CSV table of C-alpha atoms in Angstrom, one decimal:
chain,number,residue,atom,x,y,z
B,291,MET,CA,56.3,-139.6,97.0
B,292,HIS,CA,57.2,-143.0,98.5
B,293,GLN,CA,60.8,-144.1,98.7
B,294,PRO,CA,61.5,-147.3,96.7
B,295,LEU,CA,62.0,-150.4,98.7
B,296,LEU,CA,65.7,-151.4,99.0
B,297,HIS,CA,65.1,-155.1,99.0
B,298,SER,CA,63.2,-157.5,96.8
B,299,VAL,CA,60.1,-159.5,98.0
B,300,THR,CA,58.3,-162.5,96.9
B,301,VAL,CA,54.7,-162.8,95.8
B,302,GLY,CA,52.2,-163.6,98.5
B,303,GLU,CA,53.3,-163.3,102.1
B,304,GLY,CA,56.4,-161.3,101.3
B,305,MET,CA,54.3,-158.8,99.3
B,306,GLU,CA,52.0,-158.3,102.2
B,307,GLU,CA,55.0,-157.5,104.4
B,308,ALA,CA,56.2,-155.0,101.9
B,309,MET,CA,52.9,-153.4,101.7
B,310,GLU,CA,52.9,-153.0,105.4
B,311,GLU,CA,56.3,-151.2,105.2
B,312,ILE,CA,54.9,-148.5,102.8
B,313,PRO,CA,53.2,-145.8,104.7
B,314,PRO,CA,49.7,-144.9,103.5
B,315,SER,CA,49.5,-141.8,101.4
B,316,LYS,CA,47.8,-138.8,102.8
B,317,SER,CA,44.8,-137.2,101.1
B,318,PHE,CA,45.0,-133.6,99.8
B,319,ASN,CA,42.8,-132.4,102.8
B,320,GLU,CA,45.2,-134.1,105.2
B,321,GLN,CA,48.2,-132.5,103.6
B,322,ILE,CA,46.5,-129.0,103.8
B,323,SER,CA,45.7,-129.7,107.5
B,324,ASP,CA,49.3,-130.6,108.2
B,325,TYR,CA,50.5,-127.5,106.5
B,326,LYS,CA,48.1,-125.4,108.6
B,327,LYS,CA,49.3,-127.0,111.8
B,328,MET,CA,52.9,-126.3,110.7
B,329,ILE,CA,52.1,-122.6,110.2
B,330,PHE,CA,50.2,-122.4,113.4
B,331,ASN,CA,53.0,-124.0,115.4
B,332,ALA,CA,55.6,-121.7,113.8
B,333,TYR,CA,53.5,-118.7,114.6
B,334,ASN,CA,53.1,-119.7,118.3
B,335,ASN,CA,56.9,-120.4,118.6
B,336,LYS,CA,57.7,-116.7,117.9
B,337,PRO,CA,56.4,-113.5,119.7
B,338,THR,CA,54.1,-111.1,117.9
B,339,SER,CA,56.9,-108.6,117.6
B,340,HIS,CA,58.9,-111.1,115.5
B,341,TRP,CA,56.1,-111.4,113.0
B,342,ILE,CA,55.5,-107.6,112.9
B,343,LEU,CA,59.2,-107.0,112.2
B,344,LEU,CA,59.2,-109.7,109.5
B,345,LEU,CA,56.1,-108.2,107.9
B,346,VAL,CA,57.7,-104.7,107.9
B,347,SER,CA,61.0,-106.2,106.5
B,348,SER,CA,59.1,-108.0,103.7
B,349,LEU,CA,57.1,-104.9,102.7
B,350,ALA,CA,60.4,-102.9,102.6
B,351,MET,CA,61.8,-105.4,100.1
B,352,LEU,CA,58.6,-105.4,98.0
B,353,ILE,CA,58.1,-101.6,98.0
B,354,ALA,CA,61.5,-99.9,98.6
B,355,PHE,CA,63.6,-101.9,96.1
B,356,PRO,CA,61.1,-101.5,93.1
B,357,ALA,CA,60.8,-97.8,94.0
B,358,SER,CA,64.5,-97.4,94.1
B,359,SER,CA,64.8,-99.0,90.6
B,360,LEU,CA,62.1,-96.8,89.2
B,361,LEU,CA,63.7,-93.6,90.7
B,362,SER,CA,67.0,-94.5,89.1
B,363,ARG,CA,65.4,-94.8,85.7
B,364,LEU,CA,63.3,-91.6,86.3
B,365,TYR,CA,66.5,-89.7,86.9
B,366,PHE,CA,67.8,-90.5,83.5
B,367,SER,CA,64.5,-90.3,81.6
B,368,ASN,CA,63.9,-86.8,83.0
B,369,GLY,CA,67.2,-85.3,82.0
B,370,GLY,CA,69.8,-86.7,84.4
B,371,LYS,CA,73.1,-87.8,82.8
B,372,SER,CA,75.6,-88.6,85.5
B,373,LYS,CA,76.1,-92.3,86.2
B,374,TRP,CA,78.3,-91.4,89.2
B,375,ILE,CA,75.5,-89.5,90.8
B,376,ILE,CA,73.1,-92.5,90.7
B,377,SER,CA,75.9,-94.7,91.9
B,378,TRP,CA,76.5,-92.2,94.8
B,379,VAL,CA,72.8,-92.3,95.6
B,380,SER,CA,73.0,-96.0,96.2
B,381,ALA,CA,75.6,-95.5,99.0
B,382,ALA,CA,74.8,-92.1,100.4
B,383,GLY,CA,72.2,-93.6,102.8
B,384,TRP,CA,74.8,-95.5,104.8
B,385,PRO,CA,73.9,-93.6,108.0
B,386,ILE,CA,70.3,-95.0,107.9
B,387,PRO,CA,71.3,-98.5,109.1
B,388,LEU,CA,73.7,-96.8,111.6
B,389,LEU,CA,70.6,-95.2,113.2
B,390,ILE,CA,69.2,-98.7,113.8
B,391,LEU,CA,72.5,-100.2,114.9
B,392,LEU,CA,73.3,-97.7,117.6
B,393,PRO,CA,70.2,-98.4,119.7
B,394,THR,CA,71.0,-102.1,119.7
B,395,TYR,CA,74.2,-101.3,121.7
B,396,LEU,CA,72.2,-99.1,124.1
B,397,PHE,CA,69.2,-101.3,124.8
B,398,THR,CA,70.7,-104.8,124.4
B,399,LYS,CA,73.8,-106.5,125.7
B,400,ALA,CA,75.4,-106.4,122.2
B,401,THR,CA,78.9,-104.8,121.9
B,402,PRO,CA,80.7,-103.5,118.8
B,403,THR,CA,82.7,-106.2,117.0
B,404,PRO,CA,86.5,-105.4,117.3
B,405,LEU,CA,87.9,-104.1,114.1
B,406,THR,CA,90.9,-106.3,113.3
B,407,PHE,CA,93.2,-105.6,110.4
B,408,ASN,CA,91.7,-108.5,108.3
B,409,LEU,CA,88.1,-107.4,109.1
B,410,THR,CA,88.8,-103.8,108.2
B,411,LEU,CA,90.5,-104.9,105.0
B,412,SER,CA,87.5,-107.0,104.1
B,413,TYR,CA,85.1,-104.1,104.7
B,414,ILE,CA,87.3,-101.8,102.5
B,415,SER,CA,87.4,-104.4,99.7
B,416,LEU,CA,83.7,-105.1,99.8
B,417,GLY,CA,83.0,-101.4,99.8
B,418,PHE,CA,85.2,-100.9,96.7
B,419,LEU,CA,83.4,-103.8,95.0
B,420,SER,CA,80.0,-102.4,96.0
B,421,ALA,CA,80.9,-99.0,94.6
B,422,ALA,CA,81.9,-100.6,91.3
B,423,ASP,CA,78.7,-102.6,91.3
B,424,ASN,CA,76.5,-99.6,91.8
B,425,LEU,CA,78.3,-97.8,88.9
B,426,MET,CA,77.6,-100.8,86.6
B,427,TYR,CA,73.9,-100.8,87.5
B,428,ALA,CA,73.8,-97.0,86.9
B,429,TYR,CA,75.0,-97.5,83.4
B,430,ALA,CA,72.3,-100.2,82.9
B,431,TYR,CA,69.5,-97.9,84.1
B,432,ALA,CA,70.9,-95.1,81.9
B,433,TYR,CA,70.3,-97.1,78.7
B,434,LEU,CA,67.6,-99.7,79.5
B,435,PRO,CA,63.9,-99.6,80.5
B,436,ALA,CA,63.4,-100.2,84.2
B,437,SER,CA,61.5,-103.4,83.5
B,438,THR,CA,64.3,-104.8,81.3
B,439,ALA,CA,67.0,-103.8,83.8
B,440,SER,CA,65.1,-105.5,86.6
B,441,LEU,CA,64.8,-108.7,84.7
B,442,LEU,CA,68.4,-108.8,83.7
B,443,ALA,CA,69.4,-108.0,87.4
B,444,SER,CA,67.7,-111.3,88.4
B,445,THR,CA,70.7,-113.1,87.0
B,446,VAL,CA,72.3,-112.2,90.4
B,447,LEU,CA,70.7,-115.5,91.6
B,448,ILE,CA,72.8,-117.4,89.0
B,449,PHE,CA,76.1,-115.8,90.1
B,450,SER,CA,75.3,-116.1,93.8
B,451,ALA,CA,74.8,-119.9,93.4
B,452,ILE,CA,78.0,-120.3,91.3
B,453,PHE,CA,80.2,-118.1,93.5
B,454,GLY,CA,78.7,-119.5,96.7
B,455,PHE,CA,79.6,-123.0,95.5
B,456,PHE,CA,83.2,-122.2,94.7
B,457,ILE,CA,84.0,-119.8,97.5
B,458,VAL,CA,82.0,-121.0,100.5
B,459,LYS,CA,81.2,-124.6,99.3
B,460,ASN,CA,77.4,-124.0,99.3
B,461,GLN,CA,75.3,-126.8,97.9
B,462,ILE,CA,74.3,-126.9,94.3
B,463,ASN,CA,71.7,-129.5,93.3
B,464,LEU,CA,69.8,-130.3,90.1
B,465,SER,CA,67.1,-127.7,90.9
B,466,THR,CA,69.7,-125.0,91.2
B,467,ILE,CA,71.2,-126.0,87.9
B,468,ASN,CA,67.7,-126.0,86.4
B,469,SER,CA,67.1,-122.4,87.7
B,470,ILE,CA,70.4,-121.3,86.2
B,471,VAL,CA,69.6,-122.7,82.8
B,472,VAL,CA,66.0,-121.3,82.9
B,473,ILE,CA,67.0,-117.7,83.9
B,474,THR,CA,69.8,-117.8,81.3
B,475,ALA,CA,67.2,-118.6,78.7
B,476,ALA,CA,65.1,-115.7,79.9
B,477,MET,CA,68.0,-113.3,79.4
B,478,ALA,CA,68.5,-114.7,75.9
B,479,ILE,CA,64.8,-114.0,75.1
B,480,ILE,CA,65.3,-110.3,76.2
B,481,ALA,CA,68.4,-110.1,74.0
B,482,LEU,CA,66.5,-111.4,71.0
B,483,ASP,CA,63.7,-108.8,71.7
B,484,SER,CA,66.0,-105.8,72.1
B,485,ASP,CA,64.5,-103.9,69.2
B,486,SER,CA,61.0,-103.7,70.9
B,487,ASP,CA,62.1,-102.0,74.1
B,488,ARG,CA,65.0,-99.8,73.1
B,489,PHE,CA,64.3,-96.1,73.6
B,490,SER,CA,64.5,-94.1,70.4
B,491,TYR,CA,67.3,-91.9,71.8
B,492,VAL,CA,69.4,-94.9,72.8
B,493,THR,CA,71.7,-96.3,70.2
B,494,ASN,CA,72.2,-100.0,69.6
B,495,THR,CA,75.7,-99.7,71.1
B,496,GLN,CA,74.4,-98.0,74.2
B,497,TYR,CA,71.6,-100.6,74.6
B,498,ALA,CA,74.3,-103.4,74.3
B,499,LEU,CA,76.4,-101.6,76.8
B,500,GLY,CA,73.5,-101.3,79.2
B,501,PHE,CA,72.7,-105.0,78.8
B,502,MET,CA,76.4,-105.9,79.3
B,503,TRP,CA,76.8,-103.7,82.4
B,504,ASP,CA,73.6,-105.0,84.0
B,505,VAL,CA,74.7,-108.7,83.7
B,506,LEU,CA,78.3,-107.8,84.8
B,507,GLY,CA,76.8,-105.9,87.8
B,508,SER,CA,74.8,-108.9,88.7
B,509,ALA,CA,77.9,-111.1,88.5
B,510,LEU,CA,79.8,-108.8,90.8
B,511,HIS,CA,76.8,-108.6,93.1
B,512,GLY,CA,76.8,-112.4,93.3
B,513,LEU,CA,80.5,-112.3,94.1
B,514,ILE,CA,79.9,-109.8,96.9
B,515,PHE,CA,77.3,-112.1,98.4
B,516,ALA,CA,79.7,-115.0,98.5
B,517,LEU,CA,82.5,-112.9,99.9
B,518,SER,CA,80.3,-111.4,102.5
B,519,GLU,CA,79.3,-114.9,103.6
B,520,LEU,CA,83.0,-115.9,103.7
B,521,VAL,CA,83.7,-112.9,106.0
B,522,PHE,CA,81.0,-114.2,108.4
B,523,ILE,CA,82.5,-117.7,108.4
B,524,LYS,CA,86.2,-116.8,108.6
B,525,LEU,CA,86.3,-113.5,110.5
B,526,LEU,CA,83.0,-113.0,112.4
B,527,GLN,CA,82.3,-116.7,113.2
B,528,GLY,CA,78.6,-116.2,113.7
B,529,ARG,CA,75.7,-114.1,112.7
B,530,SER,CA,73.6,-111.9,115.0
B,531,PHE,CA,71.5,-109.0,114.0
B,532,HIS,CA,73.9,-106.3,115.2
B,533,VAL,CA,76.8,-108.0,113.4
B,534,VAL,CA,74.8,-108.1,110.1
B,535,LEU,CA,74.1,-104.4,110.6
B,536,GLU,CA,77.7,-103.6,111.3
B,537,GLN,CA,78.8,-105.2,108.1
B,538,GLN,CA,76.1,-103.3,106.2
B,539,VAL,CA,77.1,-100.0,107.7
B,540,MET,CA,80.8,-100.5,107.2
B,541,VAL,CA,80.6,-101.8,103.6
B,542,SER,CA,78.1,-99.0,102.6
B,543,PHE,CA,80.4,-96.4,104.3
B,544,PHE,CA,83.4,-97.4,102.2
B,545,ALA,CA,81.3,-97.7,99.1
B,546,PHE,CA,80.2,-94.1,99.8
B,547,VAL,CA,83.8,-93.0,100.2
B,548,PHE,CA,84.9,-94.6,96.9
B,549,THR,CA,81.9,-93.3,95.1
B,550,THR,CA,82.3,-89.8,96.5
B,551,ILE,CA,85.9,-89.7,95.2
B,552,GLY,CA,84.6,-90.6,91.8
B,553,VAL,CA,81.9,-87.9,91.9
B,554,VAL,CA,84.4,-85.3,93.0
B,555,VAL,CA,87.0,-86.3,90.3
B,556,ASN,CA,84.3,-86.2,87.7
B,557,ASN,CA,83.1,-82.8,89.0
B,558,ASP,CA,79.6,-84.1,89.1
B,559,PHE,CA,78.6,-82.4,92.4
B,560,HIS,CA,79.0,-79.1,90.4
B,561,SER,CA,77.0,-80.6,87.5
B,562,MET,CA,74.1,-81.3,89.8
B,563,ARG,CA,73.1,-77.6,89.8
B,564,VAL,CA,73.0,-77.6,86.0
B,565,GLU,CA,71.1,-80.8,85.8
B,566,SER,CA,68.5,-79.7,88.4
B,567,GLU,CA,67.8,-76.6,86.3
B,568,THR,CA,67.1,-78.5,83.1
B,569,PHE,CA,65.4,-81.5,84.8
B,570,ILE,CA,61.9,-82.3,83.7
B,571,GLY,CA,59.7,-81.2,86.6
B,572,GLY,CA,62.1,-78.6,87.9
B,573,VAL,CA,64.7,-78.3,90.7
B,574,SER,CA,62.4,-79.7,93.4
B,575,ALA,CA,61.6,-82.8,91.4
B,576,TYR,CA,65.3,-83.4,90.8
B,577,TYR,CA,66.2,-83.3,94.5
B,578,ASN,CA,63.1,-85.4,95.4
B,579,VAL,CA,64.4,-88.1,93.0
B,580,ILE,CA,67.8,-87.9,94.6
B,581,ILE,CA,66.7,-87.9,98.2
B,582,TRP,CA,64.0,-90.6,97.8
B,583,GLY,CA,66.5,-92.7,95.8
B,584,ILE,CA,68.9,-92.6,98.8
B,585,ILE,CA,66.1,-93.5,101.3
B,586,THR,CA,64.4,-96.3,99.3
B,587,PHE,CA,67.6,-98.1,98.4
B,588,GLN,CA,68.7,-98.3,102.0
B,589,LEU,CA,65.3,-99.3,103.2
B,590,GLY,CA,65.3,-102.1,100.7
B,591,VAL,CA,68.7,-103.3,101.9
B,592,LEU,CA,67.5,-103.1,105.5
B,593,GLY,CA,64.3,-105.1,104.6
B,594,SER,CA,66.4,-107.9,103.0
B,595,THR,CA,68.7,-107.9,106.0
B,596,GLY,CA,65.7,-108.3,108.3
B,597,VAL,CA,64.1,-111.1,106.2
B,598,LEU,CA,67.3,-113.1,106.1
B,599,TYR,CA,67.8,-112.7,109.9
B,600,LEU,CA,64.2,-113.2,111.0
B,601,SER,CA,63.3,-115.9,108.5
B,602,SER,CA,65.5,-117.6,105.9
B,603,THR,CA,67.0,-117.3,102.5
B,604,VAL,CA,64.0,-119.2,101.2
B,605,LEU,CA,61.6,-116.4,102.1
B,606,ALA,CA,64.1,-113.9,100.7
B,607,GLY,CA,64.1,-115.8,97.5
B,608,VAL,CA,60.2,-115.9,97.4
B,609,LEU,CA,60.1,-112.1,97.9
B,610,ASN,CA,62.8,-111.5,95.3
B,611,SER,CA,60.8,-113.6,92.8
B,612,ILE,CA,57.8,-111.4,93.5
B,613,ARG,CA,59.8,-108.2,93.4
B,614,VAL,CA,60.9,-108.7,89.8
B,615,PRO,CA,57.4,-108.8,88.2
B,616,LEU,CA,56.3,-106.0,90.6
B,617,THR,CA,59.1,-103.7,89.3
B,618,SER,CA,58.4,-104.6,85.7
B,619,PHE,CA,54.6,-104.0,85.9
B,620,ALA,CA,55.1,-100.8,87.9
B,621,ALA,CA,57.5,-99.6,85.2
B,622,VAL,CA,54.9,-100.4,82.5
B,623,ILE,CA,52.1,-98.6,84.4
B,624,LEU,CA,54.0,-95.6,85.8
B,625,MET,CA,56.7,-95.1,83.2
B,626,ASN,CA,55.1,-96.5,80.0
B,627,ASP,CA,57.8,-99.1,79.6
B,628,PRO,CA,57.4,-101.2,76.5
B,629,MET,CA,56.2,-104.7,77.3
B,630,SER,CA,56.2,-107.0,74.3
B,631,GLY,CA,55.0,-110.6,74.2
B,632,LEU,CA,58.6,-111.9,74.3
B,633,LYS,CA,59.4,-109.8,77.4
B,634,ILE,CA,56.3,-111.2,79.1
B,635,LEU,CA,57.5,-114.6,78.2
B,636,SER,CA,60.9,-113.7,79.7
B,637,LEU,CA,59.2,-112.5,82.9
B,638,VAL,CA,57.3,-115.8,83.2
B,639,VAL,CA,60.4,-117.9,82.6
B,640,THR,CA,62.4,-115.8,85.1
B,641,PHE,CA,59.7,-116.4,87.7
B,642,TRP,CA,59.9,-120.1,87.1
B,643,GLY,CA,63.6,-119.9,87.5
B,644,PHE,CA,63.1,-118.3,90.9
B,645,VAL,CA,60.7,-121.1,91.9
B,646,CYS,CA,63.3,-123.7,90.9
B,647,TYR,CA,65.9,-121.9,93.1
B,648,ILE,CA,63.5,-121.7,96.0
B,649,TYR,CA,62.8,-125.4,95.7
B,650,ALA,CA,66.6,-126.0,95.6
B,651,SER,CA,66.9,-124.4,99.1
B,652,TYR,CA,65.3,-127.5,100.5
B,653,PRO,CA,67.5,-130.6,101.2
B,654,VAL,CA,67.7,-132.7,98.1
B,655,THR,CA,70.5,-134.6,96.5
B,656,PRO,CA,73.5,-132.3,96.5
B,657,ILE,CA,76.4,-132.1,94.1
B,658,SER,CA,78.8,-130.7,96.7
B,659,THR,CA,79.5,-132.7,99.8
B,660,SER,CA,79.9,-129.8,102.1
B,661,SER,CA,77.9,-126.6,102.6
B,662,THR,CA,77.7,-123.6,104.8
B,663,SER,CA,74.5,-121.8,105.3
B,664,PHE,CA,74.4,-118.1,105.7
């Protein structure tokens, strides 16, 4: 789109001068050609190993996260009852990123970031919030179909934008506001369609609680994003791959500690033996769900970390927008989740909200005057 001229012109000679100032528009084929050149130049500017790691990270997001969501729902649908156990599963894989972090110290010049009092306190606080967040999502998957829970969890985008604006002064523009409105409308559609996807053994009160905890968990997740970004700005003063992994390891570790305390107090480790004996599919199926839930969740987090570091938040947003329908369709195919016309409409509207948010990641007229990119 051409920018409007900032001065007036007269007819005739002045008009000819104005026409000369307006650059000729490019044809569609020329635009495609420019786009191909941009991709080719971007590819040549990075080594092959960069693109391989980016591909692996992207696949981890698109496969591991949906698998983790489905396994959480499978745990409850096959006889599991403990919300604390599923919350614990989300944090128990904290040593996995540690196994990737340690070699970076051995084979690169990276050194561990000194643990100051404020940095340690921030890790403990974020770990506590993450433990609470995992528990909220566990309640959501206990009462909601995986496809519905995944759609509701997409509201994290809304809260990330809002908390990012107030806490770290990230930009909010009209496209961001549009995405917030659109995704909120999609959640309203799901609420209106609650009778079509509520399991027969789930009461109306339990369904409402699952809906509420899912949205509250997304709000807390958005707050965690903003606070994590604030830690990078105020305490870490920079972002490198090993620093990102350090934060992930430490926050996951403290989330694991807090969740383990909850499991122990609730005596749920003892209950695991009873659950496994009555689990549909038997004891081996029970522990397969637990173990693979631990692995897939951490692989998904590692994948998102890799995408953010190797590429940008824009690509992460694109992959997140793809992940939501992938999870929903996988839940319908593999777990016979109900999929009504209104839920399909909600899915389409949610996807459009993601597109608006991705577009908002590009520089357009901002509402805030200052911003900090993560």
